[in-house]
Coordinates of C-alpha atoms and ligand atoms in Angstrom, one line a residue:
X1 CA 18.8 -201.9 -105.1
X2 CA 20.7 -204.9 -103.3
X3 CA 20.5 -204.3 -99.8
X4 CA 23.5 -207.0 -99.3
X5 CA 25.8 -204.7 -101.5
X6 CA 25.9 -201.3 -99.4
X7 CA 28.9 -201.5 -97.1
X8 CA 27.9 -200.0 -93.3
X9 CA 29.9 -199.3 -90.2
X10 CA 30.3 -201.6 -87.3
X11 CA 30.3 -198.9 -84.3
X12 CA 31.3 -200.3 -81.0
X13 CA 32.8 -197.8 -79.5
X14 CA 30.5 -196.6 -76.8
X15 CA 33.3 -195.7 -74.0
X16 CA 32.2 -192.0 -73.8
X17 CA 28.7 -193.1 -73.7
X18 CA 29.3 -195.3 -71.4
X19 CA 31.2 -192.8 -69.0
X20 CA 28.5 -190.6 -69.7
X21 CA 26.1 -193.1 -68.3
X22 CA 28.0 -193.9 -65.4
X23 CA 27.9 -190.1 -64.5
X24 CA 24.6 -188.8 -65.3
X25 CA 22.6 -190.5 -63.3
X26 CA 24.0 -189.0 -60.2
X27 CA 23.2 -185.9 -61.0
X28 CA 19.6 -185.4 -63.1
X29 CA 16.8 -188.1 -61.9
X30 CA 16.5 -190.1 -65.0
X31 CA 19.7 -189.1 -66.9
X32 CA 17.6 -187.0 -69.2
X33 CA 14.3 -184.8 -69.5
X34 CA 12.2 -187.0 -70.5
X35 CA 11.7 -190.6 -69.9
X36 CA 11.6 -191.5 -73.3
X37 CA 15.4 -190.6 -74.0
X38 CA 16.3 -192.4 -71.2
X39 CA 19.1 -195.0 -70.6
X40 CA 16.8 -198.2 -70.1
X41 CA 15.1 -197.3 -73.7
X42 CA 18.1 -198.2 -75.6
X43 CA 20.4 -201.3 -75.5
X44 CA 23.9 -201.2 -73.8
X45 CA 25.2 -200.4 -77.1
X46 CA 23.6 -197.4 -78.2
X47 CA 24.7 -193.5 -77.7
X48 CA 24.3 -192.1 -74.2
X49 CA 24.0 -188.5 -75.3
X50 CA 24.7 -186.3 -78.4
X51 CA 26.7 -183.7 -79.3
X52 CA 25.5 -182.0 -82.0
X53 CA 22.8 -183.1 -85.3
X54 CA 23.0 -181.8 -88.7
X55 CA 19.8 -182.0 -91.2
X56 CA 19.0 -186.2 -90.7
X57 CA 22.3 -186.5 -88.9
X58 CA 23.8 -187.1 -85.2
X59 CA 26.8 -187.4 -83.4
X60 CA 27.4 -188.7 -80.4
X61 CA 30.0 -188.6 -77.4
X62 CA 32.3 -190.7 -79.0
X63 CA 32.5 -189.4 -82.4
X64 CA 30.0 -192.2 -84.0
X65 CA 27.5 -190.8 -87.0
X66 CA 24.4 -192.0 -86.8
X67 CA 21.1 -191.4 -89.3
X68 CA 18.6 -190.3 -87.1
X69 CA 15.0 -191.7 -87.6
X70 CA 12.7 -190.4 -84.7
X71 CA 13.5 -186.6 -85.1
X72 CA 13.9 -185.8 -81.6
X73 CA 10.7 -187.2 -80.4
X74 CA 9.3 -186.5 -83.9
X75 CA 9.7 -182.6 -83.3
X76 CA 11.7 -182.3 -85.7
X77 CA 9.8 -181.9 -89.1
X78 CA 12.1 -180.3 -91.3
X79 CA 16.1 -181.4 -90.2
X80 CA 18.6 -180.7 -87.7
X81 CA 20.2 -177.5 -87.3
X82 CA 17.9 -176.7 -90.0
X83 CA 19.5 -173.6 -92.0
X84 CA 16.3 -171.3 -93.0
X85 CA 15.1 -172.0 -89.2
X86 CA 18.3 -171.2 -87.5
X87 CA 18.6 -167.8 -89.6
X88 CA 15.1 -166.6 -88.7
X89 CA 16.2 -167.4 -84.6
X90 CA 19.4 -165.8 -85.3
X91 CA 18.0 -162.6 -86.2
X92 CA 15.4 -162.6 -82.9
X93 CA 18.3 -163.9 -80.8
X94 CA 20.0 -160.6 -81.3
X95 CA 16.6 -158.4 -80.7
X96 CA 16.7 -159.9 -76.6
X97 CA 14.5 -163.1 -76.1
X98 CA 12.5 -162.0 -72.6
X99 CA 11.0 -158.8 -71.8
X100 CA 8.5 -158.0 -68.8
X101 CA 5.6 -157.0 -71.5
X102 CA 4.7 -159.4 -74.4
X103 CA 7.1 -159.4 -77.4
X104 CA 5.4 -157.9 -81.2
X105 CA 6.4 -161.7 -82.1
X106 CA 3.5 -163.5 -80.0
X107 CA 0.6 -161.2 -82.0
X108 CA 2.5 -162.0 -84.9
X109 CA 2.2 -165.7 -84.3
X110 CA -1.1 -165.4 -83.0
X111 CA -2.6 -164.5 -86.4
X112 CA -0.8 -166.6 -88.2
X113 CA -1.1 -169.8 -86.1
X114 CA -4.7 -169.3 -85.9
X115 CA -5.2 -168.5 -89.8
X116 CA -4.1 -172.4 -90.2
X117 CA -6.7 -173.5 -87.5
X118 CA -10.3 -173.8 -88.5
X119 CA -13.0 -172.9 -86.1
X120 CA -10.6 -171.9 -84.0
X121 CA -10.1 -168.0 -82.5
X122 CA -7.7 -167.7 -80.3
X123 CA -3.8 -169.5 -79.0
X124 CA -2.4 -169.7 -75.9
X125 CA 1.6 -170.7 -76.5
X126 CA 4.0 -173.1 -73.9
X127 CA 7.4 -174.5 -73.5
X128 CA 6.3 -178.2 -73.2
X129 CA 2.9 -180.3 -74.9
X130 CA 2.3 -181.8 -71.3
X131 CA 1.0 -177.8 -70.5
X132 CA -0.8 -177.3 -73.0
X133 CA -2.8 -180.2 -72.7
X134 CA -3.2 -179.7 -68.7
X135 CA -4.4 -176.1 -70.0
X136 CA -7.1 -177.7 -72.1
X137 CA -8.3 -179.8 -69.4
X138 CA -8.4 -176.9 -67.0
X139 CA -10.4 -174.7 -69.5
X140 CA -12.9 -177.5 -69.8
X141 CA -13.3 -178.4 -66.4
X142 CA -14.2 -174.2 -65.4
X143 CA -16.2 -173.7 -68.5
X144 CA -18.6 -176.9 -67.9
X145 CA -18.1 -176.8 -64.3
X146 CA -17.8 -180.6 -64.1
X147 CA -14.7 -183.1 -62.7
X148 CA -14.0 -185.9 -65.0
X149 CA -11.7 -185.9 -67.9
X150 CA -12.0 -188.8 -70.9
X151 CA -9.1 -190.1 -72.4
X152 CA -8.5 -193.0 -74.1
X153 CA -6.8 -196.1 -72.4
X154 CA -5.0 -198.0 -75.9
X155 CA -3.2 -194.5 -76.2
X156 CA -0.1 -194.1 -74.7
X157 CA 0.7 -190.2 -73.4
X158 CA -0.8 -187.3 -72.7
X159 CA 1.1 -185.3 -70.4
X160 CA 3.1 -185.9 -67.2
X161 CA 0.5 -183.5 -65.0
X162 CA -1.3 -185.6 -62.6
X163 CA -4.4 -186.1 -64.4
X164 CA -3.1 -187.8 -66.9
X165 CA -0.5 -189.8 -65.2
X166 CA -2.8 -190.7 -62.0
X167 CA -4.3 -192.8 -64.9
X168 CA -1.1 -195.2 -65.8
X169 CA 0.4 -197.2 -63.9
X170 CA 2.6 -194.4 -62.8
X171 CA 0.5 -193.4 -60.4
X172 CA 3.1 -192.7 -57.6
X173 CA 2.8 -189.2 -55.9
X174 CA -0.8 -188.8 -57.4
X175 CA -3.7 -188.7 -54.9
X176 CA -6.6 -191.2 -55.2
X177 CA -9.2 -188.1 -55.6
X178 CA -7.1 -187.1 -58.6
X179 CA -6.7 -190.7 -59.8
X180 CA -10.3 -191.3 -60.1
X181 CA -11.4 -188.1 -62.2
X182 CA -9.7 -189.6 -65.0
X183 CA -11.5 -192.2 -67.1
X184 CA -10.4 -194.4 -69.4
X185 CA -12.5 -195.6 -73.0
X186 CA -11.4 -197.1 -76.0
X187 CA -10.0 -194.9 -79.1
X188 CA -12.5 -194.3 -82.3
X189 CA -14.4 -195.9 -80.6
X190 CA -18.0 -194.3 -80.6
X191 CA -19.7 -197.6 -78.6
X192 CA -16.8 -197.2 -75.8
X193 CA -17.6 -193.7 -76.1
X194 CA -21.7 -193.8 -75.9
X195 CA -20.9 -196.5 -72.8
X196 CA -19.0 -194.1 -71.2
X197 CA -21.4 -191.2 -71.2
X198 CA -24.3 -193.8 -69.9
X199 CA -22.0 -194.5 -66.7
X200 CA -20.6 -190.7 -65.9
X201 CA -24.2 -188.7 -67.0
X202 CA -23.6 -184.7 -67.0
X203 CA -19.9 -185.8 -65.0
X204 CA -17.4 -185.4 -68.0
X205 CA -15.8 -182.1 -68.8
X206 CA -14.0 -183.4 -71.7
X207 CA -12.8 -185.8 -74.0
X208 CA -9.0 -185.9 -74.6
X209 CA -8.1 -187.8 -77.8
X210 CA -5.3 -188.4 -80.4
X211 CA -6.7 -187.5 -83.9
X212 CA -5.2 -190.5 -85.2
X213 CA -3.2 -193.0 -83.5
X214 CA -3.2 -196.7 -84.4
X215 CA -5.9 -197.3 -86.7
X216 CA -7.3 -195.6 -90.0
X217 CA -10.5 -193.3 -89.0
X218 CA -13.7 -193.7 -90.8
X219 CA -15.2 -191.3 -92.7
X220 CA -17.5 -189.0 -90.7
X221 CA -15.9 -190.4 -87.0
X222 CA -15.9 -187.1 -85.6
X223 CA -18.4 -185.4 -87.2
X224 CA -20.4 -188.3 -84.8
X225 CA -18.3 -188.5 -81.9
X226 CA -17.6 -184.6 -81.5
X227 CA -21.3 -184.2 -81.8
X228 CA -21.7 -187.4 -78.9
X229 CA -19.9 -185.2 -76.4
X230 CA -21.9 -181.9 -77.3
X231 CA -24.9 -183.6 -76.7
X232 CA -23.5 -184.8 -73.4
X233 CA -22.5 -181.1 -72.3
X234 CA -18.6 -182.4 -72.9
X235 CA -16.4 -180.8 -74.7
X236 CA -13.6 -182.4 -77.3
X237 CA -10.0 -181.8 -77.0
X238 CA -8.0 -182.8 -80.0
X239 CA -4.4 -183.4 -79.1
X240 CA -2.7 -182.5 -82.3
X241 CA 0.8 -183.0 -80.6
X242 CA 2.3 -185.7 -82.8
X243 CA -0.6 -185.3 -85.8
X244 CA 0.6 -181.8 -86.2
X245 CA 2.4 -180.8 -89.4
X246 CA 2.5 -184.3 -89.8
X247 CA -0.4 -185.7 -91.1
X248 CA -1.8 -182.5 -92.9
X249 CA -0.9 -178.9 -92.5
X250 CA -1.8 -177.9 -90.0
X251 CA -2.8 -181.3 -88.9
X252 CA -5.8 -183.7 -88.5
X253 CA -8.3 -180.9 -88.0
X254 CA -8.2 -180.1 -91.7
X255 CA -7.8 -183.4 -92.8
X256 CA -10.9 -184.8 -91.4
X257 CA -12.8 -181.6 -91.1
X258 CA -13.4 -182.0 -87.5
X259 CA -14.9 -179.6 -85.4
X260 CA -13.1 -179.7 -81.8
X261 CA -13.6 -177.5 -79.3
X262 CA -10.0 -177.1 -78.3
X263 CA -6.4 -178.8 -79.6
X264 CA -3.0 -178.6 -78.9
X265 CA -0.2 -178.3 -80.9
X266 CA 4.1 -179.0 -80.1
X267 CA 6.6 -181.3 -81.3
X268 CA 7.3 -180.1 -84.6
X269 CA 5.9 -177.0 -85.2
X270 CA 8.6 -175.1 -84.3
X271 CA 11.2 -177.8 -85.5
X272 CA 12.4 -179.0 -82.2
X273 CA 12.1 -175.4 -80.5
X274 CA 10.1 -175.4 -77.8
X275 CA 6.9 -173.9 -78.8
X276 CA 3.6 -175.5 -78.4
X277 CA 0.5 -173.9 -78.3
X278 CA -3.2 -174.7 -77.3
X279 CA -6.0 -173.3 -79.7
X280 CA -9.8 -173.1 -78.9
X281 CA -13.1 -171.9 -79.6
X282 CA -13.1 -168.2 -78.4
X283 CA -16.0 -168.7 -75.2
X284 CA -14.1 -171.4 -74.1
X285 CA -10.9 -169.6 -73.9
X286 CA -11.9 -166.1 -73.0
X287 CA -12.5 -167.5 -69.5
X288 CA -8.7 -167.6 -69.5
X289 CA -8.6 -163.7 -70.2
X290 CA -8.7 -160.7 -67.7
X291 CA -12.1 -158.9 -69.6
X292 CA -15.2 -160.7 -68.2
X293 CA -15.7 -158.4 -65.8
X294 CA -16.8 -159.8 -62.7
X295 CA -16.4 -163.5 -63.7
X296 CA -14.3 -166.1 -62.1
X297 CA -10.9 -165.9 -63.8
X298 CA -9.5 -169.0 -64.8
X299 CA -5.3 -169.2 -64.4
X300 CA -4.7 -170.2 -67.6
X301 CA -1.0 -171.1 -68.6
X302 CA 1.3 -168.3 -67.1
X303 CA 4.4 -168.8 -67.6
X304 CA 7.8 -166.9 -67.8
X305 CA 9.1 -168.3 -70.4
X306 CA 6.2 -169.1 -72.7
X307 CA 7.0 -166.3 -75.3
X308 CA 10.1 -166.6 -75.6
X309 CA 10.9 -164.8 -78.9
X310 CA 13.1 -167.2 -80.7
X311 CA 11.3 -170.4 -80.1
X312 CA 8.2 -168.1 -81.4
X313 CA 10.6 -167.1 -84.5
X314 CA 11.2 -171.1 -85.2
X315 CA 8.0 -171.5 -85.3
X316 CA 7.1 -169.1 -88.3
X317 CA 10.0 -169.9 -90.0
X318 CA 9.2 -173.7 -90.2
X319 CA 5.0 -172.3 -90.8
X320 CA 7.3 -170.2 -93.5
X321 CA 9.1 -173.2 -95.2
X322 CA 6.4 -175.7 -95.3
X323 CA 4.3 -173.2 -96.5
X324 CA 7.1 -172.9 -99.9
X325 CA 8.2 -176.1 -99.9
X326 CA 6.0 -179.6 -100.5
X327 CA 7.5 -180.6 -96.6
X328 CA 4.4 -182.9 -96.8
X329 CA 4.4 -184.8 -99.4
X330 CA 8.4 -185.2 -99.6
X331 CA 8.0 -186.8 -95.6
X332 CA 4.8 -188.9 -96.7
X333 CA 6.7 -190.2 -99.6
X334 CA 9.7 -190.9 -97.3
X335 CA 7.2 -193.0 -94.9
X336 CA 5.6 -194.6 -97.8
X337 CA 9.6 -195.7 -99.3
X338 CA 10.2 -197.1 -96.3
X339 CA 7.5 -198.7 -96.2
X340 CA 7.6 -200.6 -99.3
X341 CA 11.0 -201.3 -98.8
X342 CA 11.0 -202.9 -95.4
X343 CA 7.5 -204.9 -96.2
X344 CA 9.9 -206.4 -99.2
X345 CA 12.7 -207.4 -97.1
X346 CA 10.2 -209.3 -94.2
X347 CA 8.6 -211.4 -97.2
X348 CA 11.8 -212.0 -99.0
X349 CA 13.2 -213.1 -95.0
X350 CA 10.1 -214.3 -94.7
X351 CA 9.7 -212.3 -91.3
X352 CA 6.2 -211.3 -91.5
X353 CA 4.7 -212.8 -89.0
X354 CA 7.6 -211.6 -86.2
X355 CA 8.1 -208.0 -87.7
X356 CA 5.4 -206.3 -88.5
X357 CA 5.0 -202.1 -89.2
X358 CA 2.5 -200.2 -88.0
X359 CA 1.1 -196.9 -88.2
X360 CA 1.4 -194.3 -91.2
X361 CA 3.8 -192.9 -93.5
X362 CA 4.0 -189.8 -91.6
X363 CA 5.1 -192.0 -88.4
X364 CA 5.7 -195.9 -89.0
X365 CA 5.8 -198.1 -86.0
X366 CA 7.1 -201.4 -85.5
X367 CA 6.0 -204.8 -83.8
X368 CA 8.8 -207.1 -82.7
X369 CA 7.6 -210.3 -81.8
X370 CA 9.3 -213.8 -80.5
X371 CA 9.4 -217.5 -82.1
X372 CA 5.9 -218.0 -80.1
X373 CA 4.7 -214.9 -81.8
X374 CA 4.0 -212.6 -78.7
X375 CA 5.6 -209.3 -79.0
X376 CA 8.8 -209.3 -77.3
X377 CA 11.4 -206.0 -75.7
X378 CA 14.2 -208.5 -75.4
X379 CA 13.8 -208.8 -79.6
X380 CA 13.0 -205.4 -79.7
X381 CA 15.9 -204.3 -78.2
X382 CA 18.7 -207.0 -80.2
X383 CA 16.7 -205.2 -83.5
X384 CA 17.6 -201.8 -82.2
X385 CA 21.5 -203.2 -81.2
X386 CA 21.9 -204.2 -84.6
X387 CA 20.6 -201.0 -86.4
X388 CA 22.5 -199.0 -84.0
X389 CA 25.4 -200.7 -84.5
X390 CA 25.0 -200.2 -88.2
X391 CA 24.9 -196.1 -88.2
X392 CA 21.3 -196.1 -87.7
X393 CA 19.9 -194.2 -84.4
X394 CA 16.4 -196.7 -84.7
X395 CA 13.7 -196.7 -81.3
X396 CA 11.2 -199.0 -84.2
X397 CA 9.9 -195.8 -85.3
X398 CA 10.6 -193.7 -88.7
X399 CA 9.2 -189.9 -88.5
X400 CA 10.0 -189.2 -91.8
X401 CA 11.7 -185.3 -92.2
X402 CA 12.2 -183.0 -94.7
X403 CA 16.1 -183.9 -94.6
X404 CA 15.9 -187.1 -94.7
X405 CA 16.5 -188.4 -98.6
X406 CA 15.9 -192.1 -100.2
X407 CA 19.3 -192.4 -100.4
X408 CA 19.1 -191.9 -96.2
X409 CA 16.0 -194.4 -96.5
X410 CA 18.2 -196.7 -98.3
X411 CA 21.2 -196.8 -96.0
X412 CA 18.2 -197.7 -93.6
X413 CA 16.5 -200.5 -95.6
X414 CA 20.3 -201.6 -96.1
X415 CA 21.1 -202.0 -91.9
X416 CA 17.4 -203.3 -91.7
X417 CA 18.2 -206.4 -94.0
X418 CA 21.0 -207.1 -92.3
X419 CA 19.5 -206.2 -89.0
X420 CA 16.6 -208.8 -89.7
X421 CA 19.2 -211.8 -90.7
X422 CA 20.5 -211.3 -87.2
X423 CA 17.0 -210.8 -85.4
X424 CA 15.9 -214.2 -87.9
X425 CA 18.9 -216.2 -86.3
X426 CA 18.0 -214.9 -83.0
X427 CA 14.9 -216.7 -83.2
X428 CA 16.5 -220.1 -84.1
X429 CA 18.9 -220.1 -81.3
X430 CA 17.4 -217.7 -78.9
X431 CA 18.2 -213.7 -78.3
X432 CA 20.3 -214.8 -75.5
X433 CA 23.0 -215.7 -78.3
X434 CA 22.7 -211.8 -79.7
X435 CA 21.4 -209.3 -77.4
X436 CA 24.4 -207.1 -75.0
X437 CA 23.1 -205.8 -72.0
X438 CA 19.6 -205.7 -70.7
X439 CA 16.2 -205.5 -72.6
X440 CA 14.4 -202.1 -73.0
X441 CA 11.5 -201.8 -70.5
X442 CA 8.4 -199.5 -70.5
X443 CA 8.3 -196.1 -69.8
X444 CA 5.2 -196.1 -68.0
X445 CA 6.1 -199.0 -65.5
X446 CA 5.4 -199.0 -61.5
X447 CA 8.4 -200.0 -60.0
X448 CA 12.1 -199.6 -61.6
Ligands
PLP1 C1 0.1 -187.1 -77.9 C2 1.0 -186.3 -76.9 N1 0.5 -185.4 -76.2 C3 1.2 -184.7 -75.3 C4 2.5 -184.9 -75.1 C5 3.4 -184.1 -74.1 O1 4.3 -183.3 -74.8 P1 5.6 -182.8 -74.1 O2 6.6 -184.0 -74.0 O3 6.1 -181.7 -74.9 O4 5.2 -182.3 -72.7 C6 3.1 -185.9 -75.9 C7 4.6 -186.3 -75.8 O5 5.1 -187.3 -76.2 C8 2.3 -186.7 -76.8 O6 2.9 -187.7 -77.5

């Protein structure tokens, strides 16, 4: 297809969004609940909240359509408002969602979940990834009795709880002690991994890693590395967060055959619900239980809300529809048309080396770099402008979903051309010339 040919909108009304900006921030620390849907990752033209999303779809505040290309912080795998999810919640909805003894639900996801999950025997559900990761690390600490948690420093998140976060730089409100019982190696990386045992002998409880982040893995990685920590008395935490349902069904584990001792599991799962879930090797997490008799009890999560029935039913619905429908391999093929399509329009710009993708074609990234070839928010953030602008809700990431089509892929590929003409010119004559508003800035920054 020509992508000069397709006729796109030219949104510029933002005057809801902008109200909605002006307001928000006066009332919720942030203007949202996480800092990655926050106000200084967009440009100045860009949504400020949503009103409703339907299969690859969003509204916002003013009425503008947008395609929507990071799902909701990936989470959602299959589609907004997704019909065969929403029935399944509908039914529970009306059966109560909160009841002071466990709901016939969680057994029901129990087995199931942990059918999926090699070498794994039991689950512990959340609300939020950022628990269930802090559970892991908790589990590991009282069943090696040892301090330090492992994680890797080229990856970006792991959970807002201090031990992770004492370990950016926002580090704010987190003790020193805390700080320095995190440390830092480099991903699939099994030198960085073998120096870090050398320096911290019989100190680290566990390693906490990404299955697969930025680079391909080799063959066998963690058939070596898993067995490194083991031989080091550490145990390995695979945080399937983003990987899940993504890469393979359900994740990683399968794909590479790896043999973790625990990993955890959100995002989408449960198709944007809020259902996450931490599964393990059952002697690590009975210590979480109430039947060792006499032994130290560990507090494992223990929370109100954390079988909350209809969350529990999105969850097997979505298990239900990618387990009847080729979910996979329609998103992969969506990442992979994508793909080819914007790699054609950088050569015939001949962009290459200032936009570059990254990552996979269950989650492509993108590099924006400036005329001196360093990689650049101010450009990242006229690219964004101009996508948005065109009807296309674009952070630089694609997480492909089940509802999103290649005629979807094309409208993208279509504001992308035009997108790059723009982010081309900008280079010439600076983004000065282009960009409204402000750049984008970090999440994980020190000071405001
Ligand atoms: C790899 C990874 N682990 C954990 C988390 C924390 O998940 P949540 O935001 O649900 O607390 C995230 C969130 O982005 C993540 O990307």
């Amino acid at each position: 297809m020509s992508y000069q040919t397709v006729t796109l909108p030219h949104i510029t009304n933002f005057s809801a969004s902008d109200a909605y900006r002006n307001a928000i921030h006066d009332l919720i620390p942030g203007g949202a609940h996480t800092y990655s849907k926050g106000d200084d990752q967009f440009p100045v033209y860009a949504p400020a909240a949503i009103t409703h999303g339907k299969g690859a779809y969003l509204w916002d505040v003013d009425g503008n359509k947008f395609l929507d290309t990071l799902m909701g912080l990936t989470s959602v795998s299959l589609g907004h408002a997704f019909e065969p999810v929403l029935e399944r919640v509908r039914e529970e909805l009306l059966k109560g969602v909160n009841f002071s003894r466990p709901s016939v639900i969680e057994r029901e996801m129990a087995e199931r979940f942990l059918s999926l999950v090699p070498g794994h025997d039991m689950i512990k559900f959340a609300k939020n990834g950022s628990v269930a990761t802090t559970a892991a690390v908790k589990l590991a600490r009282a069943y090696t009795g040892r301090k330090i948690v492992a994680r890797p420093y080229d990856h970006p998140f792991y959970s807002y709880d201090d031990w992770f976060i004492g370990s950016t730089d926002c580090d704010f409100g987190v003790p020193k002690e805390t700080q320095e019982m995190t440390v830092l190696y480099k991903a699939d990386d099994l030198n960085s991994l073998q120096e870090l045992f050398a320096k911290y002998p019989n100190k680290i409880a566990c390693i906490i890693s990404e299955p697969e982040k930025f680079n391909v893995i080799e063959e066998g990685f963690y058939d070596k590395a898993i067995d490194m920590a083991h031989q080091n008395g550490t145990l390995w935490i695979m945080d399937e967060m983003i990987t899940g349902f993504k890469t393979d069904y359900p994740g990683s584990i399968k794909k590479f055959n790896a043999k973790p001792d625990m990993a955890t599991w959100g995002k989408g799962i449960a198709n944007g619900f809020s259902f996450c879930a931490l599964t393990g090797k059952k002697e690590i997490m009975e210590y979480g239980g109430i039947r060792r008799k006499g032994e130290k009890k560990v507090f494992l999560v223990s929370t109100t809300h954390g079988g909350e029935t209809h969350a529990i039913a999105a969850g097997l619905a979505t298990m239900d529809f990618f387990e009847n429908n080729k979910v996979l391999e329609h998103n992969h093929s969506i990442g992979d048309y994508y793909i080819e399509g914007v790699n054609k329009i950088l050569a015939e710009l001949a962009l290459q080396d200032y936009i570059q993708l990254t990552g996979f074609n269950w989650a492509v990234g993108m590099v924006t770099k400036n005329a001196e070839h360093q990689p650049c928010l101010h450009y990242r953030t006229l690219f964004m402008q101009e996508m948005i602008q065109r009807g296309i809700l674009f952070q630089g990431i694609l997480s492909p979903c089940f509802s999103h089509s290649k005629q979807d892929i094309d409208l993208m590929l279509s504001a992308f051309y035009e997108s790059a003409v723009v982010y081309k010119q900008a280079l010439e004559k600076g983004y000065e010339a282009y960009l409204v508003g402000e750049e984008i800035k970090p999440v994980f920054r020190k000071y405001n």
